[in-house]
Tab-separated table of C-alpha atoms and ligand atoms in Angstrom:
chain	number	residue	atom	x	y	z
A	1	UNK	CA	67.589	19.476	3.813
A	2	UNK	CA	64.964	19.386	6.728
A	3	UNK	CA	66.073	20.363	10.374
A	4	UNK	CA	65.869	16.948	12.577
A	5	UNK	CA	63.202	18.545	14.762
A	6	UNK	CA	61.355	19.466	11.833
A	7	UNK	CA	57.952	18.136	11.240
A	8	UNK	CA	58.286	15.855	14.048
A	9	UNK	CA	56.463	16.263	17.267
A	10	UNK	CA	58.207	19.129	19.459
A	11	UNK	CA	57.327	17.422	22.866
A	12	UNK	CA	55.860	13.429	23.585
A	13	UNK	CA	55.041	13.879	27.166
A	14	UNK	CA	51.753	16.162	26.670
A	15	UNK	CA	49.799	16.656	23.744
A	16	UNK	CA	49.973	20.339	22.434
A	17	UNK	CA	47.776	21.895	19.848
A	18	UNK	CA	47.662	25.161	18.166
A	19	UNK	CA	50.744	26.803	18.560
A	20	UNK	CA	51.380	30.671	18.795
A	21	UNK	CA	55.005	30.668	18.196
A	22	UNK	CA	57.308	33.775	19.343
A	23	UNK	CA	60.762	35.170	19.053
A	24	UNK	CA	61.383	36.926	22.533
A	25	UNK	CA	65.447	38.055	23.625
A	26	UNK	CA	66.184	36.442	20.816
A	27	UNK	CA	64.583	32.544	22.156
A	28	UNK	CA	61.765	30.425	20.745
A	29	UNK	CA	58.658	30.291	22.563
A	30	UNK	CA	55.137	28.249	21.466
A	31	UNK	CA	52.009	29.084	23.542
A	32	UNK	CA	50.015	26.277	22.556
A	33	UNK	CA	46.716	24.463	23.899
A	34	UNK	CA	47.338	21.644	26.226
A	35	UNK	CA	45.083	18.910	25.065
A	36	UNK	CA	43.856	16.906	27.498
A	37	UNK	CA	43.078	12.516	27.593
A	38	UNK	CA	39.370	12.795	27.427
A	39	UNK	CA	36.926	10.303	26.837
A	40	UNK	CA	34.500	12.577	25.248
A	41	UNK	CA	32.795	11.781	22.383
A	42	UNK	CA	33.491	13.529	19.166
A	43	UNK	CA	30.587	16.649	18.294
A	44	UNK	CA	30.662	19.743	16.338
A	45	UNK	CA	30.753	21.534	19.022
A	46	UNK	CA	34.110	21.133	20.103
A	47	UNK	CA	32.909	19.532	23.672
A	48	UNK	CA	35.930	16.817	23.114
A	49	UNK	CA	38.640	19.847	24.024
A	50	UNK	CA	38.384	19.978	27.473
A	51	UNK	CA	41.695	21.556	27.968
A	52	UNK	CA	42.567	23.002	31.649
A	53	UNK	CA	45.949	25.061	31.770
A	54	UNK	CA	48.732	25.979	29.432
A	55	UNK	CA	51.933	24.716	28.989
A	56	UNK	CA	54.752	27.197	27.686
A	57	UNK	CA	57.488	25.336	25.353
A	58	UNK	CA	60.495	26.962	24.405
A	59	UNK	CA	64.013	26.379	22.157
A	60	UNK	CA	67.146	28.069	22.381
A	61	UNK	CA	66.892	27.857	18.290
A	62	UNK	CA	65.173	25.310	15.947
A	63	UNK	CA	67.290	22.424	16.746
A	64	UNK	CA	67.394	22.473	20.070
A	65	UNK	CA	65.517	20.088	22.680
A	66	UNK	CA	61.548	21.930	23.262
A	67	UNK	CA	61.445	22.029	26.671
A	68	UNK	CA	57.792	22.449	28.756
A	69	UNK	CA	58.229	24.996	30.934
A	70	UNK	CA	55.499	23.510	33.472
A	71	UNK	CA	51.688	25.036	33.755
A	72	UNK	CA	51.862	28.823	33.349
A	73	UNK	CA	48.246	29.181	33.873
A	74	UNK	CA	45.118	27.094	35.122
A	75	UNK	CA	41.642	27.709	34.972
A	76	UNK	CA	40.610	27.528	38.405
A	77	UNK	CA	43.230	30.587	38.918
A	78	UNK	CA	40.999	32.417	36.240
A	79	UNK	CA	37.865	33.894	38.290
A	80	UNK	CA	35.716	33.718	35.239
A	81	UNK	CA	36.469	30.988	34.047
A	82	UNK	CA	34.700	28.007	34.131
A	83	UNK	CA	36.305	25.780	30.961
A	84	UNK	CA	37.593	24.753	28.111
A	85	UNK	CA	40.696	26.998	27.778
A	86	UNK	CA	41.572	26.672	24.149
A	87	UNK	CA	44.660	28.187	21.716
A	88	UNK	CA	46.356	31.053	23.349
A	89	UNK	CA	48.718	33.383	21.979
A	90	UNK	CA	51.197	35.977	23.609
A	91	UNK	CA	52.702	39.575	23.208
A	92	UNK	CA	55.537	41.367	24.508
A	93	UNK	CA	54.692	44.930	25.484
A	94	UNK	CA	57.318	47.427	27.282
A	95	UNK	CA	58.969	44.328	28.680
A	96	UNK	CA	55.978	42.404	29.797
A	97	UNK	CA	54.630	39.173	28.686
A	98	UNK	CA	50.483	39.118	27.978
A	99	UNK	CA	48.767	35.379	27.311
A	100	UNK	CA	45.582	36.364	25.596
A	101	UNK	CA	43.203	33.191	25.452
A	102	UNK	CA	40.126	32.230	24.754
A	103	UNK	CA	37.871	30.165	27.863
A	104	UNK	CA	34.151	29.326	28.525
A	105	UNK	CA	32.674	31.836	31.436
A	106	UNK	CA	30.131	30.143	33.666
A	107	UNK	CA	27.314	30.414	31.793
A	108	UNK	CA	29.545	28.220	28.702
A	109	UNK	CA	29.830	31.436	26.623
A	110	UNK	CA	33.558	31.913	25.245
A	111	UNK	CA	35.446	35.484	25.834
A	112	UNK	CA	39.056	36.295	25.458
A	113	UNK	CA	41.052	36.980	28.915
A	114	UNK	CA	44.235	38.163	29.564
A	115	UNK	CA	47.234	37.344	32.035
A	116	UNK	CA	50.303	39.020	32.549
A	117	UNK	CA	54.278	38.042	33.873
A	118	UNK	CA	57.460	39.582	33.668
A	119	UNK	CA	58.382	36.029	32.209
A	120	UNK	CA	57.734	35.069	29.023
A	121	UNK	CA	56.824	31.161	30.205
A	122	UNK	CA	54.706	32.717	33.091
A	123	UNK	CA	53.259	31.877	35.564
A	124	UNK	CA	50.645	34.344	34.789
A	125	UNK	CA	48.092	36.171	36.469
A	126	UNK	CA	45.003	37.012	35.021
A	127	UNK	CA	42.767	39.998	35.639
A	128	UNK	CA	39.813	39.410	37.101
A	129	UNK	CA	37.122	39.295	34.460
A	130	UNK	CA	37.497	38.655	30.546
A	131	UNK	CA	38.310	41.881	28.104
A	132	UNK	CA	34.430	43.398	28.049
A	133	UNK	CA	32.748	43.236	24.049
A	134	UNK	CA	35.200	39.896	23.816
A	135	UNK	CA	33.492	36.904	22.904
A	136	UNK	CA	34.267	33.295	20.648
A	137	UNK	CA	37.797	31.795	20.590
A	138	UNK	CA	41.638	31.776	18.874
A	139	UNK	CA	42.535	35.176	19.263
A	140	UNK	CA	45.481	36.297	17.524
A	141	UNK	CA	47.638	39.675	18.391
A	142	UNK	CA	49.802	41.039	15.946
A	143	UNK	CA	52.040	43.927	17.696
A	144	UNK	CA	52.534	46.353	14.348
A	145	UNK	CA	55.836	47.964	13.722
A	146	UNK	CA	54.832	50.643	15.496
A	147	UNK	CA	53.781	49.543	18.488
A	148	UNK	CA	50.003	49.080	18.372
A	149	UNK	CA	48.320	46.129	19.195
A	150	UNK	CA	45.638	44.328	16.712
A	151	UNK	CA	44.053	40.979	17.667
A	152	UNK	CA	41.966	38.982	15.486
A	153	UNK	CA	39.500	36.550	16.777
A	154	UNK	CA	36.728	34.089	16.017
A	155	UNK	CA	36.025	30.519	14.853
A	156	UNK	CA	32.728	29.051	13.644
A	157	UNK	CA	30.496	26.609	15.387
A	158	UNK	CA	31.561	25.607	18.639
A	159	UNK	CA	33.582	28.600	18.857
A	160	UNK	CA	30.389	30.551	19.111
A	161	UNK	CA	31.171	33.373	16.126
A	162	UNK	CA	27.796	32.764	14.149
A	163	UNK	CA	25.689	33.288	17.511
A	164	UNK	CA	26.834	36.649	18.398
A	165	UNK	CA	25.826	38.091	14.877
A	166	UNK	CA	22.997	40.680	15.959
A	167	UNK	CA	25.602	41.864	18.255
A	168	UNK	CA	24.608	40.191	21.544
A	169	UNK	CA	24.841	36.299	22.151
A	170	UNK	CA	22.081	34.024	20.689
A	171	UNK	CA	22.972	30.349	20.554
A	172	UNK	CA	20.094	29.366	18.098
A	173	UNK	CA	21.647	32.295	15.619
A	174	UNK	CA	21.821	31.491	12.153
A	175	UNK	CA	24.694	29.977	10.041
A	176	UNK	CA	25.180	31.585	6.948
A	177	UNK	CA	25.503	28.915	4.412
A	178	UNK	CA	25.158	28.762	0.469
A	179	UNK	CA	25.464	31.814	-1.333
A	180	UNK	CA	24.917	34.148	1.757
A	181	UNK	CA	28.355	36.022	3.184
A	182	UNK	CA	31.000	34.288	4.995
A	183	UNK	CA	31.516	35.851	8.434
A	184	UNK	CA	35.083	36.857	8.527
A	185	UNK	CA	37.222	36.551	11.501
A	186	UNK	CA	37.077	39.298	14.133
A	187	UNK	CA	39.314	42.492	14.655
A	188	UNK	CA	39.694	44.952	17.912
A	189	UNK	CA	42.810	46.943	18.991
A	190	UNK	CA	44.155	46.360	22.105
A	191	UNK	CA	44.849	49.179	24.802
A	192	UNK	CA	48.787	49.555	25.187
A	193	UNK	CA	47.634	48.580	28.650
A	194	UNK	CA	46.055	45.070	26.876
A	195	UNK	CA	43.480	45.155	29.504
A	196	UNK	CA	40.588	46.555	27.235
A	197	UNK	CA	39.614	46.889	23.772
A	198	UNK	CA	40.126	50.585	22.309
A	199	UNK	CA	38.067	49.922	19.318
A	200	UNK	CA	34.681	48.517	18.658
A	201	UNK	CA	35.017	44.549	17.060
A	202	UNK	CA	34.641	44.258	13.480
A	203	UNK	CA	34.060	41.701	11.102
A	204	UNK	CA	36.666	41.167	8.519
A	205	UNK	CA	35.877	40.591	4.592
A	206	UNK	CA	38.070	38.064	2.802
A	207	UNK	CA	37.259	38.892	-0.804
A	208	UNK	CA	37.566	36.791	-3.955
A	209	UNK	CA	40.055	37.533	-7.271
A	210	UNK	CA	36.800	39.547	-8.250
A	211	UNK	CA	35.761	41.537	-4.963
A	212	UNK	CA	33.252	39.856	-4.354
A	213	UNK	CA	33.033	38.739	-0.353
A	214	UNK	CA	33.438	34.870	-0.180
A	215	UNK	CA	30.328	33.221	0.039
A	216	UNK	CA	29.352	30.581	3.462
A	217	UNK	CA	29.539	28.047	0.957
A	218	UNK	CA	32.970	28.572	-0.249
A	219	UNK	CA	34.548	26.004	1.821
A	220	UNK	CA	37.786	25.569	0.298
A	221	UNK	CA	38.477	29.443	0.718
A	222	UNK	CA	36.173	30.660	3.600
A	223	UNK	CA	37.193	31.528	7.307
A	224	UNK	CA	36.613	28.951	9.802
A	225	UNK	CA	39.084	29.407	12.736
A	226	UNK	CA	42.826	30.204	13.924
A	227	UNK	CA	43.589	33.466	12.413
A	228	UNK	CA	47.038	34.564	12.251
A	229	UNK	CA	48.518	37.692	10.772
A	230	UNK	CA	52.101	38.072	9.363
A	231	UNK	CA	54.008	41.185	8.159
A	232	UNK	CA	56.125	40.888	4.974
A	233	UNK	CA	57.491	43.463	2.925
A	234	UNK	CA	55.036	45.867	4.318
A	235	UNK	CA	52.271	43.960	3.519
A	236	UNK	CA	49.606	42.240	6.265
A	237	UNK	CA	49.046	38.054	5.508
A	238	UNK	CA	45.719	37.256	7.187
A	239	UNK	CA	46.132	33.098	6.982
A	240	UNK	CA	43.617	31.001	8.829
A	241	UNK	CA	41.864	27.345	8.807
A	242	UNK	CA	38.861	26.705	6.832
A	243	UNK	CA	37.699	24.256	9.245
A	244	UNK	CA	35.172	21.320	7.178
A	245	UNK	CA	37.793	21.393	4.668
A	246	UNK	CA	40.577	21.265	6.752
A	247	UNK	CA	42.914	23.654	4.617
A	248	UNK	CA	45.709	26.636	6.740
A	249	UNK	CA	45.031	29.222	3.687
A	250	UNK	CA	45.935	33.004	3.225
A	251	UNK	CA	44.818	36.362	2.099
A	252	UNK	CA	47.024	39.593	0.965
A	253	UNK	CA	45.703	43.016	2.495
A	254	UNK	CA	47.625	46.658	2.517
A	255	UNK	CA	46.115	47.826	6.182
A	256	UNK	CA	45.696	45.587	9.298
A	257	UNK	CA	41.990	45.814	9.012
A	258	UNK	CA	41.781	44.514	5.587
A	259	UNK	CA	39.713	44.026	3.389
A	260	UNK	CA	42.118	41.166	2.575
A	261	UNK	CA	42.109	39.157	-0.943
A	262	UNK	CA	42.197	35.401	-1.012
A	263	UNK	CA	45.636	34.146	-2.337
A	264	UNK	CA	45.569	30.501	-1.719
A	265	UNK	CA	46.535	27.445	0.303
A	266	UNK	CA	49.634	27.407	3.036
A	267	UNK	CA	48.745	23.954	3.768
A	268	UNK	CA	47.112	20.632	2.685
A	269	UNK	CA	44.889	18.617	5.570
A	270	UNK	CA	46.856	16.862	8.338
A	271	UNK	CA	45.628	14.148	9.897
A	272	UNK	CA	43.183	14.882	12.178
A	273	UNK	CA	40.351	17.487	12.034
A	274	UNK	CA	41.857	21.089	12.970
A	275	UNK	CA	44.402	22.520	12.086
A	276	UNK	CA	45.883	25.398	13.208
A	277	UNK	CA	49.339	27.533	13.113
A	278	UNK	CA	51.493	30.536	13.322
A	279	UNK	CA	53.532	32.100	11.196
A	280	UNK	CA	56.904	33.325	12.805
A	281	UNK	CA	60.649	34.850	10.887
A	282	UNK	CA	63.459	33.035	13.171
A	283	UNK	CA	67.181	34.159	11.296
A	284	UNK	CA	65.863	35.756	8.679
A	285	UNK	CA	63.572	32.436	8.158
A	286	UNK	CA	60.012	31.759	7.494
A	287	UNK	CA	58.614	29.302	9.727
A	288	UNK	CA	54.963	27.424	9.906
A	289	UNK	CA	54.057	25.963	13.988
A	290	UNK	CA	51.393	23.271	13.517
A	291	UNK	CA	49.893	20.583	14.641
A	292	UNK	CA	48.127	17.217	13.768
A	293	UNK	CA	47.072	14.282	15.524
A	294	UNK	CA	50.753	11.953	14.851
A	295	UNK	CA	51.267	11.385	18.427
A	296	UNK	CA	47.988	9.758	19.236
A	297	UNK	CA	47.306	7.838	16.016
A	298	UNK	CA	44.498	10.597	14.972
A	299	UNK	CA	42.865	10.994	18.442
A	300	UNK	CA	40.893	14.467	17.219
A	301	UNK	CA	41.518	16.267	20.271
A	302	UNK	CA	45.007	14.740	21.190
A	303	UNK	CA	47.042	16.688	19.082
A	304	UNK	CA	51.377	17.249	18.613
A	305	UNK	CA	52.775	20.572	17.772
A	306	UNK	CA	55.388	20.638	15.299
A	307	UNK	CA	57.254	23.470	12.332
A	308	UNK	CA	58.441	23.095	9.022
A	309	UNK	CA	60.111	25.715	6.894
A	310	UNK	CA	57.828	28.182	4.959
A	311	UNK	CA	58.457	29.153	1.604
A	312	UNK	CA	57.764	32.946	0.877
A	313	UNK	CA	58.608	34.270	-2.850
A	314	UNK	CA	59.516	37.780	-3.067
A	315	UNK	CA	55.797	38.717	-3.892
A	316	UNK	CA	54.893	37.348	-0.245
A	317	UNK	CA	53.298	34.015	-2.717
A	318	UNK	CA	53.513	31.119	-0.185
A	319	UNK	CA	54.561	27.666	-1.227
A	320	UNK	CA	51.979	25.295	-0.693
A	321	UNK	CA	53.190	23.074	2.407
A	322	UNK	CA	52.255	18.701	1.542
A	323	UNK	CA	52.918	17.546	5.570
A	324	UNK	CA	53.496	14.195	4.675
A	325	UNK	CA	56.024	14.493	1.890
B	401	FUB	O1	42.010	23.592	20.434
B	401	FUB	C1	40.627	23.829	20.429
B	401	FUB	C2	40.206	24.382	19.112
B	401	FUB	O2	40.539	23.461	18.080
B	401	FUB	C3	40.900	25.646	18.702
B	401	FUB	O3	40.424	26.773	19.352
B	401	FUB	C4	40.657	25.610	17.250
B	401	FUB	O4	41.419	26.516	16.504
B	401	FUB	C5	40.957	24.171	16.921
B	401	FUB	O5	42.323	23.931	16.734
C-alpha cells in the first residue's frame, strides 16, 4: 500500500526539481532546485532553468506535511556567481551542514561552490569563490562510512562536461557520439574541510556486461546527468539520468571510484524532459526523491519533487520504478 504523500507532489506553492534527499537527527530533508516561472524558450542548453536561490524542504517522517523552510541561499549572496543555480545537494560533517551546488560564474561557465550553517535548512554562507579545478553541474557527495567525502559531478550539454575535455574549458569541444566513449560522470574527494578538492577530477567508466566502456551512442545506458551514489551491502550504486532518453538507471562498482558495471533501469521517463533523484534508507527503507513536470501540466523547467518506495533485492537488483502505475 502506497504512503498518501507518495508520488504526489511534496510542496504546490514553488516548483522544486532535483531533489538531494537526507536523513539528518533523525529528520527528512530535500535540497532541491527551485525552478523558477520563466518565459524562456525551450534549448538544449538548459537556458529555460533560470533558477535563483534554494529552498530547503523538510518532514518529520514520510507522511508528514513537507514544509519549505524559506530561501537558504541566493545568488546575489554568492560573489561568483552570476546564474543559473541548479540541483544542489548537502553533507553533514562534524556537526555542520555544507550545500554544494552547481552556478554559472560571470563569464557563464558552471563550477561547484560551497556554503556552510550550523542548520541543516541554512541560511548558508558561501565562501567566496567556487572549489578551484570545479567545473559543469549536479554534484553529488557521498560521505563513506568512514568519514571521507566523494562527490561526483557532471552533466552533458548545457551542463558544460563535453567542453572541458582537454582539461581546460572550450565551448566549441567535441561531443563524443557513435561508437566513440561515453564521458562518464566526474569524481574528486572533498577536503574534511569541504572547501577544496584533495584529489585531481577524474572521469568515471560505466562499463557494459562485457567490459567494454559504453559507447556516446548508447543512449539507453550512457551517462547524461544527476549522479547519485548509494551504499548497500558494502557495495557503491552509481545511478544517474541518461538525459535524450530520459531513463534514472544504475551501475554496481566494489570501490567509490569505480569502474562501475551497468545493471539496468531504476526508472521509466516521467513526464517532462529531466529527470533526476536521490537515493536515501529512511527506517530501514529504500526510498527514490524525484521529480516530473505534474504540477505545471509538463512545463519543462517547472518541475514537482516527489518519492516513492524503492525496491532493492538482496543482490542490491533494483526494481524497475513505472511512475504512473
Ligand atoms: O535543474 C537544472 C538541471 O536540469 C539539472 O542540473 C539537471 O540535472 C536537470 O534536472
Amino acid at each position: 500500500m502506497r504512503k498518501p504523500n507518495e508520488r504526489k507532489p511534496l510542496v504546490k506553492h514553488i516548483y522544486t526539481a532535483d531533489p538531494s534527499a537526507h536523513v539528518f537527527n533523525g529528520k527528512i530533508y530535500i535540497y532541491p532546485s527551485h525552478d523558477l516561472e520563466r518565459d524562456v524558450p525551450d534549448d538544449d542548453n538548459g537556458d529555460q532553468y533560470m533558477m535563483e536561490d534554494y529552498h530547503i524542504l523538510s518532514m518529520d517522517d514520510l507522511d508528514s506535511e513537507c514544509v519549505d523552510n524559506g530561501c537558504a541561499l541566493h545568488q546575489d549572496d554568492v560573489p561568483w556567481v552570476k546564474n543559473q543555480m541548479w540541483a544542489p545537494d548537502a553533507v553533514c560533517v562534524n556537526g555542520k551542514y555544507y550545500l554544494v551546488f552547481p552556478a554559472k560564474d560571470k563569464d557563464g561557465v558552471f563550477h561547484i561552490g560551497v556554503a556552510s550553517s550550523d542548520s541543516p535548512v541554512g541560511p548558508f554562507k558561501p565562501q567566496d569563490n567556487y572549489i578551484e579545478g570545479s567545473y559543469s553541474i549536479d554534484p553529488a557527495v557521498l560521505q563513506d562510512d568512514d568519514g571521507r567525502l566523494y562527490c561526483y559531478y557532471g552533466g552533458l550539454w548545457g551542463g558544460q562536461l563535453e567542453m572541458w575535455q582537454s582539461g581546460s574549458f572550450d565551448p566549441d569541444a567535441h561531443r563524443p557520439e557513435g561508437d566513440e566513449e561515453a564521458i562518464g560522470p566526474m569524481f574528486a574527494e572533498f577536503a574534511p574541510s569541504m572547501d577544496k578538492f584533495i584529489t585531481e577530477p577524474k572521469h568515471l567508466q560505466i562499463l557494459d556486461e562485457n567490459g567494454a566502456p559504453l559507447k556516446a551512442g548508447d543512449e539507453d545506458r550512457r551517462y547524461f546527468e544527476g549522479p547519485w551514489m548509494h551504499k548497500f551491502n558494502g557495495k557503491y550504486y552509481l545511478s544517474y539520468s541518461t538525459g535524450t532518453t530520459h531513463y534514472i538507471c544504475y551501475a554496481e562498482g566494489t570501490s567509490p571510484e569505480g569502474p562501475f558495471t551497468y545493471k539496468g533501469r531504476i526508472m521509466e521517463p516521467v513526464l517532462g524532459w529531466t529527470t533526476h533523484h536521490s537515493i536515501v534508507q529512511i527506517d530501514g527503507e529504500w526510498y527514490l526523491f524525484y521529480h516530473d513536470c505534474e504540477l505545471s501540466g509538463g512545463v519543462t523547467h517547472e518541475r514537482c519533487v516527489k518519492y516513492t518506495k524503492l525496491d532493492i533485492a538482496q543482490d542490491g537488483t533494483i526494481k524497475t520504478i513505472q511512475p504512473y502505475e
